[in-house]
């Protein structure tokens, strides 16, 4: 059996265990939250809870739990985001109409369901509206706003929140990251372990984080020239929007109290008023929304700096 450890999910797992014990487990659950927080792992835990052969579910040791942990259970269907199509959704709906292979329950896990088109979501709707007694559905989703209201009204939305620093550190250590290194990454990148592991695997991402940290510090210092110069280093649209999103996250962290603040977040909080931080977060949110448009990167870099300093000047 593969390592199966959940970090930072106690509030969710306690709630679901209670519903299961009371016989009130919903037939459709949507786990929502940022990429990297462990929604897919939690989806498998939920499946174990529903299908465990022991009274104290999930036991993690019975045949059903072992098979689910290893993604080998014949009655657990994994629908992957990159493979969604009208035909694949129809096939899943058809399989849902059949009796389970190895028990009294079948669970369908739709990963990254916000990648479904409106047409694909509508094909799925009937199966969720009229579930059979042996079907359960679990969805993972970053942004539920991308889902049809008719889907959302038929699922129980369970937000998956950020971990504490200690929980994130334990998760990283389990992934063979040195404890002191883990602390440094958490101070720099926050408490999303998936995001940290992705950045460690990609040096370019780390470079962008370093640049965004510099830019955020220049913003905190009120240095418009250095801010504009740092933005101007990048002529790739995707890199610019990545830097903007990192700065946005730091500004948001400065608005709310945190147990673990990096020096840039602290500088933003000390040098800018709460009102300016709030308005700055709104302005950066507006700038990142332009990612869908074919903007010129050089012009956009200059525009970003001017818009930011229009708020904090």
Short mmCIF file of C-alpha atoms in Angstrom, two decimals:
data_model
loop_
_atom_site.label_atom_id
_atom_site.label_comp_id
_atom_site.label_asym_id
_atom_site.label_seq_id
_atom_site.Cartn_x
_atom_site.Cartn_y
_atom_site.Cartn_z
CA UNK A 1 0.00 0.00 0.00
CA UNK A 2 1.35 3.43 -0.96
CA UNK A 3 1.95 6.11 1.68
CA UNK A 4 -1.40 7.73 2.36
CA UNK A 5 -1.18 10.69 4.72
CA UNK A 6 -3.48 13.70 4.85
CA UNK A 7 -2.22 17.00 6.21
CA UNK A 8 -4.38 19.95 7.26
CA UNK A 9 -7.73 18.30 6.55
CA UNK A 10 -8.95 17.48 10.07
CA UNK A 11 -11.96 19.80 9.96
CA UNK A 12 -13.11 18.26 6.67
CA UNK A 13 -12.48 14.62 7.62
CA UNK A 14 -14.23 15.02 11.00
CA UNK A 15 -17.28 16.50 9.28
CA UNK A 16 -17.44 13.72 6.69
CA UNK A 17 -16.93 10.98 9.29
CA UNK A 18 -19.87 12.39 11.26
CA UNK A 19 -22.13 12.47 8.19
CA UNK A 20 -21.11 8.92 7.29
CA UNK A 21 -21.76 7.64 10.82
CA UNK A 22 -25.19 9.31 10.80
CA UNK A 23 -26.06 7.79 7.42
CA UNK A 24 -26.29 11.24 5.84
CA UNK A 25 -23.36 11.08 3.45
CA UNK A 26 -24.24 13.20 0.36
CA UNK A 27 -24.35 11.44 -2.99
CA UNK A 28 -22.25 14.19 -4.60
CA UNK A 29 -19.37 16.16 -3.04
CA UNK A 30 -17.33 18.97 -4.56
CA UNK A 31 -13.90 19.62 -2.99
CA UNK A 32 -12.83 23.17 -3.86
CA UNK A 33 -9.62 25.09 -3.31
CA UNK A 34 -6.30 26.10 -4.84
CA UNK A 35 -4.22 23.64 -6.80
CA UNK A 36 -1.67 21.85 -4.63
CA UNK A 37 -3.66 21.56 -1.39
CA UNK A 38 -4.35 17.83 -1.72
CA UNK A 39 -7.92 17.76 -3.06
CA UNK A 40 -7.29 14.62 -5.14
CA UNK A 41 -5.79 12.78 -2.18
CA UNK A 42 -8.75 13.86 -0.07
CA UNK A 43 -11.10 12.56 -2.78
CA UNK A 44 -9.54 9.11 -2.40
CA UNK A 45 -9.89 9.36 1.39
CA UNK A 46 -13.61 10.15 0.94
CA UNK A 47 -13.91 7.12 -1.33
CA UNK A 48 -12.32 4.92 1.35
CA UNK A 49 -14.76 6.32 3.89
CA UNK A 50 -17.70 5.33 1.67
CA UNK A 51 -16.40 1.90 0.64
CA UNK A 52 -14.42 0.67 3.68
CA UNK A 53 -15.30 -2.86 4.81
CA UNK A 54 -14.79 -2.09 8.52
CA UNK A 55 -17.02 -0.28 11.00
CA UNK A 56 -14.38 2.33 11.91
CA UNK A 57 -14.08 3.75 8.39
CA UNK A 58 -11.77 4.40 6.77
CA UNK A 59 -9.57 1.72 8.33
CA UNK A 60 -6.82 2.09 5.65
CA UNK A 61 -6.06 -1.65 5.91
CA UNK A 62 -8.97 -3.63 4.46
CA UNK A 63 -8.91 -4.88 0.89
CA UNK A 64 -11.15 -2.05 -0.31
CA UNK A 65 -9.04 0.69 1.32
CA UNK A 66 -5.82 -0.81 -0.01
CA UNK A 67 -7.18 -1.03 -3.54
CA UNK A 68 -8.45 2.56 -3.44
CA UNK A 69 -5.12 3.81 -2.08
CA UNK A 70 -3.34 2.11 -4.99
CA UNK A 71 -6.00 3.28 -7.50
CA UNK A 72 -6.85 -0.34 -8.33
CA UNK A 73 -10.45 -0.66 -7.12
CA UNK A 74 -12.74 -1.89 -9.94
CA UNK A 75 -15.66 0.26 -8.73
CA UNK A 76 -13.78 3.55 -8.50
CA UNK A 77 -13.74 5.49 -11.77
CA UNK A 78 -11.21 8.32 -12.18
CA UNK A 79 -12.21 10.93 -14.73
CA UNK A 80 -9.21 13.11 -15.54
CA UNK A 81 -9.54 16.75 -16.55
CA UNK A 82 -7.34 16.63 -19.63
CA UNK A 83 -9.37 13.72 -21.02
CA UNK A 84 -12.83 15.27 -20.77
CA UNK A 85 -14.91 15.09 -23.92
CA UNK A 86 -18.57 14.62 -24.71
CA UNK A 87 -17.92 10.94 -25.47
CA UNK A 88 -15.97 10.34 -22.25
CA UNK A 89 -18.76 11.90 -20.17
CA UNK A 90 -21.40 9.78 -21.95
CA UNK A 91 -19.29 6.68 -21.29
CA UNK A 92 -19.07 7.48 -17.57
CA UNK A 93 -22.81 8.12 -17.36
CA UNK A 94 -23.40 4.76 -19.07
CA UNK A 95 -21.09 2.94 -16.65
CA UNK A 96 -22.95 4.58 -13.78
CA UNK A 97 -26.13 2.83 -14.93
CA UNK A 98 -24.55 -0.62 -14.44
CA UNK A 99 -24.30 -2.58 -11.21
CA UNK A 100 -20.98 -2.34 -9.33
CA UNK A 101 -18.42 -5.07 -9.95
CA UNK A 102 -17.24 -5.77 -6.42
CA UNK A 103 -19.74 -4.58 -3.86
CA UNK A 104 -22.76 -2.38 -3.37
CA UNK A 105 -21.24 0.98 -4.30
CA UNK A 106 -19.47 2.71 -7.17
CA UNK A 107 -17.66 6.05 -6.79
CA UNK A 108 -16.82 8.33 -9.72
CA UNK A 109 -14.09 10.91 -9.06
CA UNK A 110 -14.08 13.86 -11.48
CA UNK A 111 -10.67 15.53 -11.13
CA UNK A 112 -10.28 19.17 -12.22
CA UNK A 113 -13.94 19.31 -13.15
CA UNK A 114 -13.73 23.06 -13.80
CA UNK A 115 -12.05 22.05 -17.08
CA UNK A 116 -15.39 20.68 -18.32
CA UNK A 117 -17.21 22.66 -20.96
CA UNK A 118 -20.83 23.68 -20.50
CA UNK A 119 -21.91 20.96 -22.92
CA UNK A 120 -20.01 18.30 -20.96
CA UNK A 121 -21.46 19.49 -17.65
CA UNK A 122 -24.98 19.29 -19.07
CA UNK A 123 -24.35 15.69 -20.17
CA UNK A 124 -23.40 14.85 -16.61
CA UNK A 125 -26.33 16.62 -15.01
CA UNK A 126 -28.94 13.87 -15.40
CA UNK A 127 -26.74 11.30 -13.61
CA UNK A 128 -26.34 13.68 -10.64
CA UNK A 129 -30.00 14.70 -10.63
CA UNK A 130 -31.25 11.10 -10.48
CA UNK A 131 -28.50 9.12 -8.71
CA UNK A 132 -28.97 5.40 -8.18
CA UNK A 133 -28.54 4.01 -4.67
CA UNK A 134 -25.18 2.49 -5.62
CA UNK A 135 -23.55 5.59 -7.19
CA UNK A 136 -21.58 8.37 -5.50
CA UNK A 137 -19.80 11.32 -7.14
CA UNK A 138 -16.78 13.32 -5.97
CA UNK A 139 -15.55 16.42 -7.81
CA UNK A 140 -12.32 18.36 -7.36
CA UNK A 141 -12.37 21.94 -8.52
CA UNK A 142 -10.26 25.09 -8.11
CA UNK A 143 -13.00 27.59 -8.90
CA UNK A 144 -16.65 26.51 -8.47
CA UNK A 145 -17.73 29.65 -10.34
CA UNK A 146 -16.75 27.80 -13.53
CA UNK A 147 -19.46 25.19 -12.89
CA UNK A 148 -23.10 25.43 -13.92
CA UNK A 149 -25.47 26.54 -11.18
CA UNK A 150 -27.55 23.42 -11.87
CA UNK A 151 -24.51 21.29 -10.99
CA UNK A 152 -23.61 23.34 -7.90
CA UNK A 153 -27.15 23.10 -6.54
CA UNK A 154 -26.92 19.30 -6.54
CA UNK A 155 -23.56 18.86 -4.80
CA UNK A 156 -22.27 19.61 -1.31
CA UNK A 157 -19.40 22.10 -1.64
CA UNK A 158 -16.55 21.43 0.81
CA UNK A 159 -13.76 24.05 0.76
CA UNK A 160 -10.21 22.75 1.27
CA UNK A 161 -8.25 25.44 3.12
CA UNK A 162 -4.56 26.29 3.32
CA UNK A 163 -2.44 24.31 5.76
CA UNK A 164 -0.68 25.69 8.81
CA UNK A 165 3.08 26.14 8.49
CA UNK A 166 3.67 23.07 10.65
CA UNK A 167 1.32 20.90 8.58
CA UNK A 168 2.92 22.09 5.34
CA UNK A 169 6.42 21.44 6.74
CA UNK A 170 5.44 17.88 7.75
CA UNK A 171 4.09 17.26 4.27
CA UNK A 172 7.30 18.50 2.63
CA UNK A 173 9.48 16.44 4.97
CA UNK A 174 7.47 13.36 3.96
CA UNK A 175 8.44 14.22 0.38
CA UNK A 176 12.15 14.10 1.36
CA UNK A 177 12.63 17.87 1.70
CA UNK A 178 15.07 18.84 4.48
CA UNK A 179 13.26 20.41 7.44
CA UNK A 180 15.24 23.68 7.34
CA UNK A 181 14.81 23.94 3.58
CA UNK A 182 11.09 23.32 4.04
CA UNK A 183 10.89 26.26 6.46
CA UNK A 184 12.66 28.52 3.97
CA UNK A 185 10.33 27.51 1.14
CA UNK A 186 7.29 28.09 3.35
CA UNK A 187 8.55 31.56 4.30
CA UNK A 188 9.03 32.39 0.62
CA UNK A 189 6.13 30.60 -1.07
CA UNK A 190 3.42 30.13 1.56
CA UNK A 191 1.81 26.97 2.90
CA UNK A 192 0.63 25.23 -0.28
CA UNK A 193 2.84 22.10 -0.51
CA UNK A 194 1.89 21.27 -4.10
CA UNK A 195 2.91 24.74 -5.25
CA UNK A 196 6.21 24.47 -3.34
CA UNK A 197 7.05 21.06 -4.82
CA UNK A 198 6.22 22.33 -8.31
CA UNK A 199 8.53 25.32 -7.82
CA UNK A 200 11.37 23.13 -6.52
CA UNK A 201 11.09 20.98 -9.65
CA UNK A 202 11.21 24.01 -11.96
CA UNK A 203 14.10 26.49 -11.52
CA UNK A 204 12.33 29.00 -13.73
CA UNK A 205 9.43 29.11 -11.28
CA UNK A 206 11.84 29.84 -8.43
CA UNK A 207 13.38 32.67 -10.47
CA UNK A 208 9.93 34.15 -11.00
CA UNK A 209 9.16 33.90 -7.28
CA UNK A 210 12.44 35.69 -6.48
CA UNK A 211 11.64 38.43 -8.99
CA UNK A 212 8.11 38.81 -7.64
CA UNK A 213 9.48 39.06 -4.11
CA UNK A 214 11.87 41.83 -5.19
CA UNK A 215 9.06 43.65 -6.97
CA UNK A 216 6.76 43.39 -3.95
CA UNK A 217 9.54 44.80 -1.75
CA UNK A 218 10.02 47.72 -4.16
CA UNK A 219 6.27 48.35 -4.02
CA UNK A 220 6.37 48.30 -0.21
CA UNK A 221 9.29 50.77 -0.30
CA UNK A 222 7.40 53.05 -2.69
CA UNK A 223 10.13 52.82 -5.33
CA UNK A 224 8.34 53.18 -8.64
CA UNK A 225 11.54 53.22 -10.72
CA UNK A 226 12.84 49.86 -9.44
CA UNK A 227 9.35 48.35 -9.67
CA UNK A 228 9.05 49.38 -13.33
CA UNK A 229 12.59 48.15 -14.04
CA UNK A 230 11.85 44.72 -12.54
CA UNK A 231 8.62 44.39 -14.53
CA UNK A 232 10.47 45.44 -17.70
CA UNK A 233 12.85 42.48 -17.38
CA UNK A 234 10.12 40.20 -18.67
CA UNK A 235 8.90 40.16 -22.25
CA UNK A 236 6.91 36.94 -21.94
CA UNK A 237 3.22 37.45 -21.16
CA UNK A 238 2.85 34.27 -19.11
CA UNK A 239 5.84 35.16 -16.94
CA UNK A 240 4.44 38.65 -16.33
CA UNK A 241 1.08 37.28 -15.25
CA UNK A 242 2.80 34.73 -13.01
CA UNK A 243 4.71 37.53 -11.26
CA UNK A 244 1.50 39.52 -10.89
CA UNK A 245 -0.30 36.55 -9.34
CA UNK A 246 2.52 36.05 -6.81
CA UNK A 247 2.48 39.74 -5.86
CA UNK A 248 -1.31 39.53 -5.55
CA UNK A 249 -0.97 36.62 -3.13
CA UNK A 250 1.54 38.55 -1.01
CA UNK A 251 -0.71 41.61 -0.89
CA UNK A 252 -3.65 39.42 0.16
CA UNK A 253 -1.50 37.84 2.87
CA UNK A 254 -0.63 41.34 4.10
CA UNK A 255 -4.34 42.17 4.44
CA UNK A 256 -5.10 39.25 6.75
CA UNK A 257 -3.31 38.20 9.97
CA UNK A 258 -0.94 35.26 9.52
CA UNK A 259 1.01 33.05 11.85
CA UNK A 260 3.96 33.05 9.46
CA UNK A 261 4.77 36.16 7.45
CA UNK A 262 7.76 36.53 5.15
CA UNK A 263 9.71 39.80 5.21
CA UNK A 264 8.02 41.12 2.06
CA UNK A 265 4.54 40.60 3.45
CA UNK A 266 5.64 42.29 6.69
CA UNK A 267 7.06 45.24 4.73
CA UNK A 268 3.81 45.65 2.78
CA UNK A 269 1.81 45.57 5.99
CA UNK A 270 4.07 48.10 7.76
CA UNK A 271 4.42 50.57 4.87
CA UNK A 272 0.94 50.57 3.36
CA UNK A 273 -2.38 51.24 5.06
CA UNK A 274 -5.07 48.58 5.15
CA UNK A 275 -7.12 50.64 2.69
CA UNK A 276 -4.24 50.89 0.21
CA UNK A 277 -3.51 47.17 0.51
CA UNK A 278 -7.16 46.36 -0.16
CA UNK A 279 -7.36 48.70 -3.16
CA UNK A 280 -4.02 47.35 -4.42
CA UNK A 281 -5.31 43.77 -4.27
CA UNK A 282 -8.36 44.81 -6.29
CA UNK A 283 -6.23 46.61 -8.90
CA UNK A 284 -3.84 43.66 -9.31
CA UNK A 285 -6.84 41.34 -9.61
CA UNK A 286 -8.07 43.53 -12.48
CA UNK A 287 -4.65 43.38 -14.13
CA UNK A 288 -4.43 39.58 -13.92
CA UNK A 289 -7.88 39.35 -15.52
CA UNK A 290 -6.29 40.73 -18.69
CA UNK A 291 -4.47 37.42 -19.21
CA UNK A 292 -7.23 36.39 -21.63
CA UNK A 293 -6.36 39.30 -23.94
CA UNK A 294 -3.50 39.47 -26.41
CA UNK A 295 -1.69 42.35 -24.73
CA UNK A 296 1.79 43.51 -25.72
CA UNK A 297 4.15 42.34 -22.96
CA UNK A 298 6.46 45.40 -22.98
CA UNK A 299 3.58 47.87 -22.88
CA UNK A 300 1.76 45.80 -20.28
CA UNK A 301 4.84 45.70 -18.01
CA UNK A 302 4.94 49.52 -17.93
CA UNK A 303 1.16 49.68 -17.48
CA UNK A 304 1.33 47.36 -14.44
CA UNK A 305 3.79 49.61 -12.64
CA UNK A 306 1.79 52.76 -13.38
CA UNK A 307 -1.47 51.20 -12.20
CA UNK A 308 0.07 49.93 -8.96
CA UNK A 309 1.57 53.30 -8.08
CA UNK A 310 -1.65 55.10 -8.97
CA UNK A 311 -3.09 53.26 -5.95
CA UNK A 312 -0.26 53.58 -3.43
CA UNK A 313 1.13 57.01 -4.32
#
